Short mmCIF file of C-alpha atoms and ligand atoms in Angstrom, two decimals:
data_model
loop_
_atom_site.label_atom_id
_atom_site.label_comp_id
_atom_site.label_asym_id
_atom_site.label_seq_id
_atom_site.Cartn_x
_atom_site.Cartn_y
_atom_site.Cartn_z
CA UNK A 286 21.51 -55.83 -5.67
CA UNK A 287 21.35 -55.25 -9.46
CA UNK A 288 18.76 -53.10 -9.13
CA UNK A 289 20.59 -51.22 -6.63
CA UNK A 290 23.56 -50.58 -8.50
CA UNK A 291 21.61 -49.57 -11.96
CA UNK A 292 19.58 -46.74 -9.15
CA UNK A 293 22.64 -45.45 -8.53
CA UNK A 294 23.83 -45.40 -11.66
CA UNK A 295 20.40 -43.58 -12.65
CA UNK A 296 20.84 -41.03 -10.36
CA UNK A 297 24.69 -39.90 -10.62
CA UNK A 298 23.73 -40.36 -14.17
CA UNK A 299 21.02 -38.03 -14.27
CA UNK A 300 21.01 -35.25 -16.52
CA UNK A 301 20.45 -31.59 -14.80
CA UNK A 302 17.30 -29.75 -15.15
CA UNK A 303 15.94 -27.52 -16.36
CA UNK A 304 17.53 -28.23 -19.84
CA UNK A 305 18.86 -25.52 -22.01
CA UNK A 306 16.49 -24.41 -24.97
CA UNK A 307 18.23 -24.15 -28.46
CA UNK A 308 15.27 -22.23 -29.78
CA UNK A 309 13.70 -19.73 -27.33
CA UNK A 310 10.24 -20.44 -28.31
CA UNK A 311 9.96 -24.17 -27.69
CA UNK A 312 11.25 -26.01 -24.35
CA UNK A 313 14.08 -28.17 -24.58
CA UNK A 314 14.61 -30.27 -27.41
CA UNK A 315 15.61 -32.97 -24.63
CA UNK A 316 12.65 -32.71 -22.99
CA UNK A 317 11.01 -33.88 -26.40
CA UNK A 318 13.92 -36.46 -26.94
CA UNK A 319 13.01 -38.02 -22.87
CA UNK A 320 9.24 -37.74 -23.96
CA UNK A 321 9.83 -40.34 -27.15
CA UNK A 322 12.50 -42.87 -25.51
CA UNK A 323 12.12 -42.11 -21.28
CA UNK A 324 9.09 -40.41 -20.59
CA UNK A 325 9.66 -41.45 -16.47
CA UNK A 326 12.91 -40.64 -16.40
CA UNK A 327 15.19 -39.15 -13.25
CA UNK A 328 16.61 -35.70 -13.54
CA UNK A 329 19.01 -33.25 -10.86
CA UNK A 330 17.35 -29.85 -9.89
CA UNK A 331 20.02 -27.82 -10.88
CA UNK A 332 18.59 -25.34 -7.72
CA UNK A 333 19.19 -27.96 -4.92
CA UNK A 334 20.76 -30.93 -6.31
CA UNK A 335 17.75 -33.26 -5.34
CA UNK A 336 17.08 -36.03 -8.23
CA UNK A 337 13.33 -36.35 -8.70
CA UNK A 338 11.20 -38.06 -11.32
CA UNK A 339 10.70 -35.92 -14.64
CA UNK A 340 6.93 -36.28 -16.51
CA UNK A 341 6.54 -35.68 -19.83
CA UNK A 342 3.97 -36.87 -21.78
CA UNK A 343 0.52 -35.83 -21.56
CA UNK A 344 -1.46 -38.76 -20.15
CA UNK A 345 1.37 -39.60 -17.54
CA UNK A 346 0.92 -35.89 -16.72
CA UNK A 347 -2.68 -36.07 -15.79
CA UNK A 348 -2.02 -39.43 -14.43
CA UNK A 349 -0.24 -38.36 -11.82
CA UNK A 350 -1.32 -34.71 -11.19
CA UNK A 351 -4.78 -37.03 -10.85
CA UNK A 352 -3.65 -39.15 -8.18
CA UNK A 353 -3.70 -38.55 -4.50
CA UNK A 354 -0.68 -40.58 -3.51
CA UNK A 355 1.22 -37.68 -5.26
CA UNK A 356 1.43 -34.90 -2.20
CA UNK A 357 1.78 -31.19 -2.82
CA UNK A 358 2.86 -31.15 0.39
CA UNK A 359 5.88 -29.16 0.72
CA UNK A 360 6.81 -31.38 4.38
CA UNK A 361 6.12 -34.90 2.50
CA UNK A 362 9.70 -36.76 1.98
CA UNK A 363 10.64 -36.20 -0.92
CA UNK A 364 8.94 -32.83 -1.90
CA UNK A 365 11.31 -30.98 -4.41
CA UNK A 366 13.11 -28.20 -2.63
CA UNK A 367 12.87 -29.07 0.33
CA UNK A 368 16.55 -28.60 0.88
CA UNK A 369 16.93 -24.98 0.14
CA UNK A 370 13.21 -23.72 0.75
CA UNK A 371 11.82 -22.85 3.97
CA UNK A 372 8.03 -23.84 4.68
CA UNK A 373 5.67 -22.00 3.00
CA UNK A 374 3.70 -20.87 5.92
CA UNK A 375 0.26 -20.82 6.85
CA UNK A 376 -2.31 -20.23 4.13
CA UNK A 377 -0.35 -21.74 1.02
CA UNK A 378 -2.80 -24.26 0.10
CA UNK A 379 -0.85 -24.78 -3.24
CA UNK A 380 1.85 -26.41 -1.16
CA UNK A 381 -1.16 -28.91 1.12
CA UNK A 382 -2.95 -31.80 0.69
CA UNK A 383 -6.65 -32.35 1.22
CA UNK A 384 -7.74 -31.57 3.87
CA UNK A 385 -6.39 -28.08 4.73
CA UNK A 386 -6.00 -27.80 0.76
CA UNK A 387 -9.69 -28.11 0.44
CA UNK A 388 -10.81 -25.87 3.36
CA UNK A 389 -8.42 -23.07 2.26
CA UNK A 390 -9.15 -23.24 -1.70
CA UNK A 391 -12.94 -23.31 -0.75
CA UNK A 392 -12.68 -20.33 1.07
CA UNK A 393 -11.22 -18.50 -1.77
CA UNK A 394 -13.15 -20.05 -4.65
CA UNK A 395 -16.16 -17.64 -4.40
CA UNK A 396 -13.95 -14.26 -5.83
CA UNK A 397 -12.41 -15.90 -8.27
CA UNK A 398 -15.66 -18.13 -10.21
CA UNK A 399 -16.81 -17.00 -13.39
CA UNK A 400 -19.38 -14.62 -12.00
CA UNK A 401 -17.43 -12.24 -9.93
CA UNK A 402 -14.83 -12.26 -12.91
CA UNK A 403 -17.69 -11.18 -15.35
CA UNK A 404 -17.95 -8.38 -13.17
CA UNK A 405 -14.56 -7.56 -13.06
CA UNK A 406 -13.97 -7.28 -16.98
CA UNK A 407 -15.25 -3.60 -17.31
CA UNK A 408 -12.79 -2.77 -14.30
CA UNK A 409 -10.00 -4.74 -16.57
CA UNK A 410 -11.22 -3.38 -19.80
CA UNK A 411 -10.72 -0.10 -18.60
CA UNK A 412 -7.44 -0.34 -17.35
CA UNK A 413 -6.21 -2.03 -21.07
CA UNK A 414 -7.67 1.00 -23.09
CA UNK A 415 -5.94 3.13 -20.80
CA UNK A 416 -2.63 1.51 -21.19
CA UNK A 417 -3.06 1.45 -25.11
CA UNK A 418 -3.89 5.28 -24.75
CA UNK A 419 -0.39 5.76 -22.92
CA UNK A 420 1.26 3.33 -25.33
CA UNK A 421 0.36 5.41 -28.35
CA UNK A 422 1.25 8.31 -27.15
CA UNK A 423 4.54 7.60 -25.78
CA UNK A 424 7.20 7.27 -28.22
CA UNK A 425 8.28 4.05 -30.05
CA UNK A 426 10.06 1.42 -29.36
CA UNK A 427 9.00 0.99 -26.01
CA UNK A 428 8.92 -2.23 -23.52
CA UNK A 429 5.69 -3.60 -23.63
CA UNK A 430 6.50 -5.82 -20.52
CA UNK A 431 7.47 -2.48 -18.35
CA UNK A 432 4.26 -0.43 -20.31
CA UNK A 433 1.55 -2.86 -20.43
CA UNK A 434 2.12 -6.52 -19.80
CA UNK A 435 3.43 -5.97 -16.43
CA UNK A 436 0.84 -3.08 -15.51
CA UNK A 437 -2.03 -4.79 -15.87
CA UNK A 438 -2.19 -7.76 -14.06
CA UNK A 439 -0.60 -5.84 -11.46
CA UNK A 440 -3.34 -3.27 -11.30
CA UNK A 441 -6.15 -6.05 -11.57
CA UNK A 442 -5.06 -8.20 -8.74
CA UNK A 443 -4.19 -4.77 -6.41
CA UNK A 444 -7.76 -4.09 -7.49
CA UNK A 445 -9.25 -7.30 -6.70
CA UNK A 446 -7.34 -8.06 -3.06
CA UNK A 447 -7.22 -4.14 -2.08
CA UNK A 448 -3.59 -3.50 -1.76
CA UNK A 449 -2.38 0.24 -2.79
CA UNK A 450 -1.61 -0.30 -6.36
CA UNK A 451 1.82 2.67 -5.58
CA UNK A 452 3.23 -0.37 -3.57
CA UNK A 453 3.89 -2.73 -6.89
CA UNK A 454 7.53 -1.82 -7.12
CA UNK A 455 7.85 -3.30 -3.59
CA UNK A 456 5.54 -6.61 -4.60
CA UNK A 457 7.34 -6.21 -7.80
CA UNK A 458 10.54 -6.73 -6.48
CA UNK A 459 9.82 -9.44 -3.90
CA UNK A 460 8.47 -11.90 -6.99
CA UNK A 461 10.80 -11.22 -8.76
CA UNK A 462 13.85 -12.35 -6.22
CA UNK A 463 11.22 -15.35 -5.16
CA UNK A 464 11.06 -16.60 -8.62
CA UNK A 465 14.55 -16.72 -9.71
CA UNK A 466 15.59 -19.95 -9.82
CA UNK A 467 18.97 -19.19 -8.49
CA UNK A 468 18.38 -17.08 -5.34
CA UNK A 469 18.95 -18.82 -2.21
CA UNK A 470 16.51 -20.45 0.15
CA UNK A 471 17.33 -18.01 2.68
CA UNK A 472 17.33 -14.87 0.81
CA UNK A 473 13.92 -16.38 -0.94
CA UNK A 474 12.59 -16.86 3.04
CA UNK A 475 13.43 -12.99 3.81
CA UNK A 476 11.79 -11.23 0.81
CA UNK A 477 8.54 -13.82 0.78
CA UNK A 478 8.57 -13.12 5.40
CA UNK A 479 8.38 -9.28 4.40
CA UNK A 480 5.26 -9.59 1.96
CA UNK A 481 3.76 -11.40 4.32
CA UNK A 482 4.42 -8.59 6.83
CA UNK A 483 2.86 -6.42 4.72
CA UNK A 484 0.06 -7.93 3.89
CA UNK A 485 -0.55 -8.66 7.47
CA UNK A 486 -0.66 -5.10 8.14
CA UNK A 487 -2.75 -4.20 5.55
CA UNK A 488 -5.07 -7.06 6.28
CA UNK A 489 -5.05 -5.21 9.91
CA UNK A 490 -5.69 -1.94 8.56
CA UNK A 491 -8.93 -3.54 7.13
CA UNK A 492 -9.99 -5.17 10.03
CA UNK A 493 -11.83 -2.14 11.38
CA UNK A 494 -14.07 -1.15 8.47
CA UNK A 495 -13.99 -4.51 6.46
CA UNK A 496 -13.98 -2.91 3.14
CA UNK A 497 -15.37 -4.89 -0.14
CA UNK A 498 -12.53 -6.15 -1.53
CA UNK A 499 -11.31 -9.57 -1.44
CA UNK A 500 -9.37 -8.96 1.67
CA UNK A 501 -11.64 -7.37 3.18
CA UNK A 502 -14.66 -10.38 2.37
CA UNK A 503 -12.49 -12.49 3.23
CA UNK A 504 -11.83 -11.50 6.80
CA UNK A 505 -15.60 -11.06 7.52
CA UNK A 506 -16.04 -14.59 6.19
CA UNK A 507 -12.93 -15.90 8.34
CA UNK A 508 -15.48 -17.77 11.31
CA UNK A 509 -17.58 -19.21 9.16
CA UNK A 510 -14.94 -19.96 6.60
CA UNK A 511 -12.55 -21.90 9.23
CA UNK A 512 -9.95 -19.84 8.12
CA UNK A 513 -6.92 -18.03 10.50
CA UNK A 514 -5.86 -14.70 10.27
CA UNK A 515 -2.65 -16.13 9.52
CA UNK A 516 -4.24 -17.84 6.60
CA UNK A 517 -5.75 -15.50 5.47
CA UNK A 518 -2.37 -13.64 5.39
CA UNK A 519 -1.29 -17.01 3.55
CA UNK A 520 -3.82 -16.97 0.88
CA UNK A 521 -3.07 -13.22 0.19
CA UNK A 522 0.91 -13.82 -0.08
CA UNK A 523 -0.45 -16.90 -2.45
CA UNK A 524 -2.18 -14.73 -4.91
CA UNK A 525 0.54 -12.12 -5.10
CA UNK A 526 2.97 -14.47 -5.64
CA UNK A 527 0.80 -16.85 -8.52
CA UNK A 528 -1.38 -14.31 -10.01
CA UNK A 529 0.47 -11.85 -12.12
CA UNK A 530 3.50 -12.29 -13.03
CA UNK A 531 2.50 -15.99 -14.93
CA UNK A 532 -0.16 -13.33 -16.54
CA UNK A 533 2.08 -10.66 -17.32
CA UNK A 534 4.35 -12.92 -19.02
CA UNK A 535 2.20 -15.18 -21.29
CA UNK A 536 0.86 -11.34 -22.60
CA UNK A 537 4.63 -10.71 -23.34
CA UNK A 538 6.13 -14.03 -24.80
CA UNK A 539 2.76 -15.26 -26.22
CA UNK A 540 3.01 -11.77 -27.90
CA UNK A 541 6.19 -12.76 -28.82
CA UNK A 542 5.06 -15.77 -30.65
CA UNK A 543 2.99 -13.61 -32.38
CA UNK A 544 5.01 -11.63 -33.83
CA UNK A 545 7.90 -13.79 -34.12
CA UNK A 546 6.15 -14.56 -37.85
CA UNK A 547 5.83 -12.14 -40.00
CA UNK A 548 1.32 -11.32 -41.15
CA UNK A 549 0.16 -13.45 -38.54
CA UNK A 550 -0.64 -10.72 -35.82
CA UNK A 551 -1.85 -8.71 -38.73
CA UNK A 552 -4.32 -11.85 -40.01
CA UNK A 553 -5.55 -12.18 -36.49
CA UNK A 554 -6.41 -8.54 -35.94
CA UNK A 555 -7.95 -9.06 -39.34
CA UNK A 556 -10.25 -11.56 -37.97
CA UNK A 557 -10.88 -11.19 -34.54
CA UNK A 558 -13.38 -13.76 -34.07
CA UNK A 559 -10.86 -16.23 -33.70
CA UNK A 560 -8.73 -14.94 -30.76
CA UNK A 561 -10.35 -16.98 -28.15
CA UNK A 562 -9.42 -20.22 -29.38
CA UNK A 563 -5.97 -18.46 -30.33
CA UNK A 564 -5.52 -17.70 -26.52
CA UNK A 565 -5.80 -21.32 -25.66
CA UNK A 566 -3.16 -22.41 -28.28
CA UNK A 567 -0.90 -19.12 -27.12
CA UNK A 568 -1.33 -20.96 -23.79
CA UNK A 569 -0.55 -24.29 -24.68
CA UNK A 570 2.35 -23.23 -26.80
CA UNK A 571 4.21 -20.86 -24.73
CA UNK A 572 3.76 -22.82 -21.40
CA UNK A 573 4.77 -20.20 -19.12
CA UNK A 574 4.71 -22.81 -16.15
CA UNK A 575 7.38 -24.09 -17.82
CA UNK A 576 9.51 -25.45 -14.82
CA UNK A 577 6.56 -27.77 -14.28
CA UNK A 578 4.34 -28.98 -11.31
CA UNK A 579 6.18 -30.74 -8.00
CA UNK A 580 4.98 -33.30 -6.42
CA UNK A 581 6.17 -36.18 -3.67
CA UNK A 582 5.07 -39.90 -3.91
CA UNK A 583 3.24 -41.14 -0.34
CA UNK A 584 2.99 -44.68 -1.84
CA UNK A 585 5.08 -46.70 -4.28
CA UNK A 586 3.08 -46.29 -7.71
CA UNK A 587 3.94 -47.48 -11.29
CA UNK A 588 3.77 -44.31 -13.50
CA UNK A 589 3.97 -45.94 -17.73
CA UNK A 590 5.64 -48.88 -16.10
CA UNK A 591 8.46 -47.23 -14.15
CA UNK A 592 8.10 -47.29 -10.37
CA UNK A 593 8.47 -44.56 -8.00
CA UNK A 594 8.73 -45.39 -4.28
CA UNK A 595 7.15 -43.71 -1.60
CA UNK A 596 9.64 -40.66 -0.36
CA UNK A 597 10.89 -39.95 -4.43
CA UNK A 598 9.64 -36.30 -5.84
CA UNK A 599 8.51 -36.00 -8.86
CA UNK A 600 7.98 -33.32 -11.05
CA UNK A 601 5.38 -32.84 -14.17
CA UNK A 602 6.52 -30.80 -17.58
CA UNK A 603 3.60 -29.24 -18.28
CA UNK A 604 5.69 -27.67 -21.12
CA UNK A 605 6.81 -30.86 -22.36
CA UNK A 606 3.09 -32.70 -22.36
CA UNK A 607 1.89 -29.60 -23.85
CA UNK A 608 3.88 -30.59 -27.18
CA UNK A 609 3.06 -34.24 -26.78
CA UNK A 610 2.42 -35.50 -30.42
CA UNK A 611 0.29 -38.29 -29.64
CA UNK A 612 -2.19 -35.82 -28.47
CA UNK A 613 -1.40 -32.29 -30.68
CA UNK A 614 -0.61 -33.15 -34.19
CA UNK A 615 2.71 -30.78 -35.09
CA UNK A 616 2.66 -29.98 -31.57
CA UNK A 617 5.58 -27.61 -32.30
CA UNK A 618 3.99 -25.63 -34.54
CA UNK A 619 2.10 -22.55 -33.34
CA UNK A 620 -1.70 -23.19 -35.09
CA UNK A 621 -4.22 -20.74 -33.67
CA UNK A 622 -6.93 -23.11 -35.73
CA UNK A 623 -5.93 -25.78 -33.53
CA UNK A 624 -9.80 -27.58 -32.65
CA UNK A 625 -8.15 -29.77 -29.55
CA UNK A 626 -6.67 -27.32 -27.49
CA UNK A 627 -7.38 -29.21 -24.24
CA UNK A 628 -3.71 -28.29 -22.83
CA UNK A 629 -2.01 -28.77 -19.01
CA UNK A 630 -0.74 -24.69 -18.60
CA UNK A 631 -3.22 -24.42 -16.03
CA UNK A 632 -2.25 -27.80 -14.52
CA UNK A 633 -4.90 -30.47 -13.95
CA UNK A 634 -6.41 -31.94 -11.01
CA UNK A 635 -6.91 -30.94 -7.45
CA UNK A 636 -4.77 -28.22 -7.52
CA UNK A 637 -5.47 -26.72 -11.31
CA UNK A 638 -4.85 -23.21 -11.35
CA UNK A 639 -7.81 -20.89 -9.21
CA UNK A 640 -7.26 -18.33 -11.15
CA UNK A 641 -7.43 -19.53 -14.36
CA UNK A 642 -10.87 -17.29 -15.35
CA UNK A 643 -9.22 -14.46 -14.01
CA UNK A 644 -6.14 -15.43 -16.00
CA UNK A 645 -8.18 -16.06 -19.86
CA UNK A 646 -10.10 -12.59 -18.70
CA UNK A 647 -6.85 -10.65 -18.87
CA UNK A 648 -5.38 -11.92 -21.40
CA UNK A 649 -8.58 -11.74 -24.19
CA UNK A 650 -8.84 -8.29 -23.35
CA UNK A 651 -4.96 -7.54 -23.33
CA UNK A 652 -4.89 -8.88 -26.85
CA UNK A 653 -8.35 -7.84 -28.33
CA UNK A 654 -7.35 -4.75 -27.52
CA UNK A 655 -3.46 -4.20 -29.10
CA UNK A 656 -4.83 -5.81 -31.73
CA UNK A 657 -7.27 -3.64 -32.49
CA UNK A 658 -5.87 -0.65 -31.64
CA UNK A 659 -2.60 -1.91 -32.69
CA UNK A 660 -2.55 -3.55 -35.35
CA UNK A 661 0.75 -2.75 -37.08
CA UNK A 662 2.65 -3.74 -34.07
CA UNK A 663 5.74 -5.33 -34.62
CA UNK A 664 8.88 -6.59 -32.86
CA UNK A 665 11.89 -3.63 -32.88
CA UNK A 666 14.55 -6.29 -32.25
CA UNK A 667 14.97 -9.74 -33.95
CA UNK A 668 13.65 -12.65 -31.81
CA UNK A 669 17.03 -13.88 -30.62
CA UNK A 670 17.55 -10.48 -28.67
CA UNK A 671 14.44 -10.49 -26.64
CA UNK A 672 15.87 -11.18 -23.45
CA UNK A 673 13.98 -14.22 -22.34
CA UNK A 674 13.95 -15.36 -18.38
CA UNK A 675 15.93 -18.56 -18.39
CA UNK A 676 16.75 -18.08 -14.83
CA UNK A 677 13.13 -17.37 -13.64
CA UNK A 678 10.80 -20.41 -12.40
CA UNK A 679 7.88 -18.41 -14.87
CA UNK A 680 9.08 -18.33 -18.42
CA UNK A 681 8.63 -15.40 -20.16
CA UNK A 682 10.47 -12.07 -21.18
CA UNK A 683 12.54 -9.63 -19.08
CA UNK A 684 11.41 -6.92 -22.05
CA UNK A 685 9.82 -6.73 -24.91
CA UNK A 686 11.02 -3.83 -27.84
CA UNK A 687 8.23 -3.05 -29.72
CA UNK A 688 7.41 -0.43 -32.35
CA UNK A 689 4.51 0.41 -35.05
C1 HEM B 1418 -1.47 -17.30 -17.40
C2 HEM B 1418 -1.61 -17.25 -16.10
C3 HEM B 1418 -1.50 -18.41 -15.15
C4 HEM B 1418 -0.93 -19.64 -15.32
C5 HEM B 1418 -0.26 -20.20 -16.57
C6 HEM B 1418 -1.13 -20.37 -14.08
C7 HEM B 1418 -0.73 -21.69 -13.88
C8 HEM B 1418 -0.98 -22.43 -12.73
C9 HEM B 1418 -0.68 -23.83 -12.55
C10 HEM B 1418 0.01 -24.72 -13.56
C11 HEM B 1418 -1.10 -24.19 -11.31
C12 HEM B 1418 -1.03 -25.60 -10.68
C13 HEM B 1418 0.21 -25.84 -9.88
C14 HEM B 1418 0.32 -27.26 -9.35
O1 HEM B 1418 -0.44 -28.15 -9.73
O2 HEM B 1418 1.22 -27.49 -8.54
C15 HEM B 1418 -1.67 -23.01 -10.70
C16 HEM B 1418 -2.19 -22.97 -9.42
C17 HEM B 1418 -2.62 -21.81 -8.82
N1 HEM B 1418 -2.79 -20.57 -9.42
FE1 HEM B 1418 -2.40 -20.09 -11.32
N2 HEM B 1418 -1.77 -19.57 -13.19
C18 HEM B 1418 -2.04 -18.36 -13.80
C19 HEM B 1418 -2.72 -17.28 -13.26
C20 HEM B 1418 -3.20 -17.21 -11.99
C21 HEM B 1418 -3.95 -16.11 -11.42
C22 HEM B 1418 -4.38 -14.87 -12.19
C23 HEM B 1418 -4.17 -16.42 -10.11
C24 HEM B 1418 -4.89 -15.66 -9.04
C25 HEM B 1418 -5.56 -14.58 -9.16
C26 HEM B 1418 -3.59 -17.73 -9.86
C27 HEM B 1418 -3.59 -18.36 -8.65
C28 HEM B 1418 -3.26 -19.69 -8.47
C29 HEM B 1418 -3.40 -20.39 -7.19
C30 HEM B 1418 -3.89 -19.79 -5.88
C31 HEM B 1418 -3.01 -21.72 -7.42
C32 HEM B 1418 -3.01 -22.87 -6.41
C33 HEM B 1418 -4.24 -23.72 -6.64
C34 HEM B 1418 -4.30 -24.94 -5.72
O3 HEM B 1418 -3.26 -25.37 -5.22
O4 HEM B 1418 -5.41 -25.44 -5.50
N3 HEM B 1418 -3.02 -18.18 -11.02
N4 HEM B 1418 -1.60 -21.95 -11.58
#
């Protein structure tokens, strides 16, 4: 009975998430404060009202990202959002379990491995110096989310599925309404039914001829792959949706970070041999997952000693164990000498992020480039007028003023 009352207590208790940031740079100081005295503690989704299980420390991260009897399943009970989302159709293997998860991912993993993205990086390397050409000569300040972080990921993953790059303000738009945080479930439905539509038709269109694209591979491999044409459909939607606007805004806000001291972009474009480990702690630090990973318990398991029952969500800060202290030393502070850089942005486990090679591609060349072709780039506002996306379920910037 006890027990009861303190659950209920726990829950109308619970404070709302996601918290607000005092400094736009780091996640919520609360989410540091929960991490040191309540690691397993309950929070309210401020977009549904559901109260799930927050994660915040690293270990208890990978715990349960680790663990099967933590569903991805968008129909388990439980599943965050389930009360203003609609299903997320055939083909969105982020939102299954094993088995359908594995079939669907395993179709796809072949065009996004390390190997086809090798061949990809001239395509991608290309597309950056062309940007920087059209950067330099257009005049300053200028948006580098509108004139370069935004442009490229879009071009590379038009490139790489086959869709008609002079359709992005369409796909543009439709991520954008389906990842802000405060759009309805229905509205979210409509927008995410009509990419669908179009990719369907596309996918049709390519049906006859089976070009080499991804779309096209994908459908020749459908028999043999197991796969629908509905999944395939699914899968498509999937990639438009996860693969580039999370790129096009850890290019903007990690550029941010950058900048946001004065000499450091200037001592890295000095020394350019040490932007690949700088990537991973740009990664780390500006977790642009930052609303974190969902999840629904199928069994009653003990997470650092607190139990969640079978039927409870739960929800992972990847932000928050990216600054855990016990496992990054200053975890605050923005060290691109950091050796242990061994961070959760890409999540961890069955589900960790497909596109990750595709992801570290784009962004070494996105900032080997500006910062060697740019290397007195600097931000035209101060920090605290960016206008960062604290409505948006991928952190980030809405625009970026830059000059040189
Ligand atoms: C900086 C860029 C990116 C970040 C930070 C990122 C982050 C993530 C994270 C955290 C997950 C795991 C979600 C979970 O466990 O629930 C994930 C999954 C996924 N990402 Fe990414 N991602 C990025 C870029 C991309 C790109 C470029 C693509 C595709 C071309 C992509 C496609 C996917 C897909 C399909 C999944 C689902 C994987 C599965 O469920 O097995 N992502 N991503």
């Amino acid at each position: 009975m006890l027990a009861d009352m303190s659950d209920i207590d726990a829950e109308t208790l619970a404070p709302s998430y996601p918290m607000p940031r005092t400094c736009p740079l780091d996640p919520a100081a609360d989410l540091g404060r929960l991490r040191a005295a309540q690691p397993v503690s309950r929070v309210r989704l401020d977009f549904d009202g559901s109260v799930v299980w927050l994660i915040t420390r690293y270990e208890d991260a990978k715990t349960v990202l680790a663990d099967p009897r933590f569903s991805s399943d968008f129909a388990t009970p439980g599943f965050p959002a389930r009360l203003t989302a609609q299903p997320p159709g055939p083909g969105t293997f982020i939102r299954m379990d094993p088995p359908d998860h594995t079939r669907l991912r395993r179709a796809l993993i072949p065009e996004l491995v390390r190997a086809r993205v090798k061949e990809l990086e001239p395509v991608i390397a290309g597309h950056v110096e062309q940007l920087t050409d059209r950067l330099l000569a257009g005049p300053t300040p200028t948006d580098l989310v509108e004139e370069f972080a935004l442009p490229l990921p879009s071009q590379v993953i038009t490139d790489l599925l086959g869709v008609p790059y002079q359709d992005r303000e369409f796909f543009h738009q439709t991520t954008k309404v389906m990842g802000d945080v405060h759009v309805d479930g229905q509205t979210r439905m409509k927008v995410r039914n009509d990419l669908r539509a179009y990719l369907d038709e596309l996918i049709a269109g390519k049906e006859a001829d089976l070009p080499d694209d991804l779309l096209g591979r994908m459908s020749r491999r459908r028999a043999e792959a197991g796969l629908s044409r509905e999944e395939v459909v699914g899968i498509a939607t999937l990639l438009m949706v996860a693969g580039y606007e999370t790129v096009a805004n850890q290019i903007a806000v990690g550029t941010v970070a950058l900048l946001a001291e004065p000499g450091r972009w200037a001592a890295l474009a000095a020394d350019p041999a040490k932007l690949p480990a700088a990537v991973e702690e740009l990664v780390r630090h500006q977790t642009v997952t930052d609303y974190g990973a969902r999840r629904a318990a199928t069994e009653d398991v003990e997470v650092a000693g607190q139990l969640i029952r079978k039927g409870e969500g739960v929800l992972v800060s990847l932000a928050a164990a990216n600054r855990d202290e016990s496992v990054f030393p200053d975890p605050d502070r923005l060290d691109l000498d950091r050796e242990f850089v061994d961070h959760l942005s890409f999540g961890f486990g069955l589900h960790q992020c497909v596109g990750q090679v595709l992801a570290r591609a784009q962004l070494m060349a996105a900032w080997s480039t500006l910062l060697r072709r740019i290397p007195g780039l600097r931000l035209a506002v101060p920090v605290d007028d960016v206008p960062f996306r604290n409505d948006m379920f991928v952190y980030g910037v809405h625009a970026l003023p830059v000059e040189w």
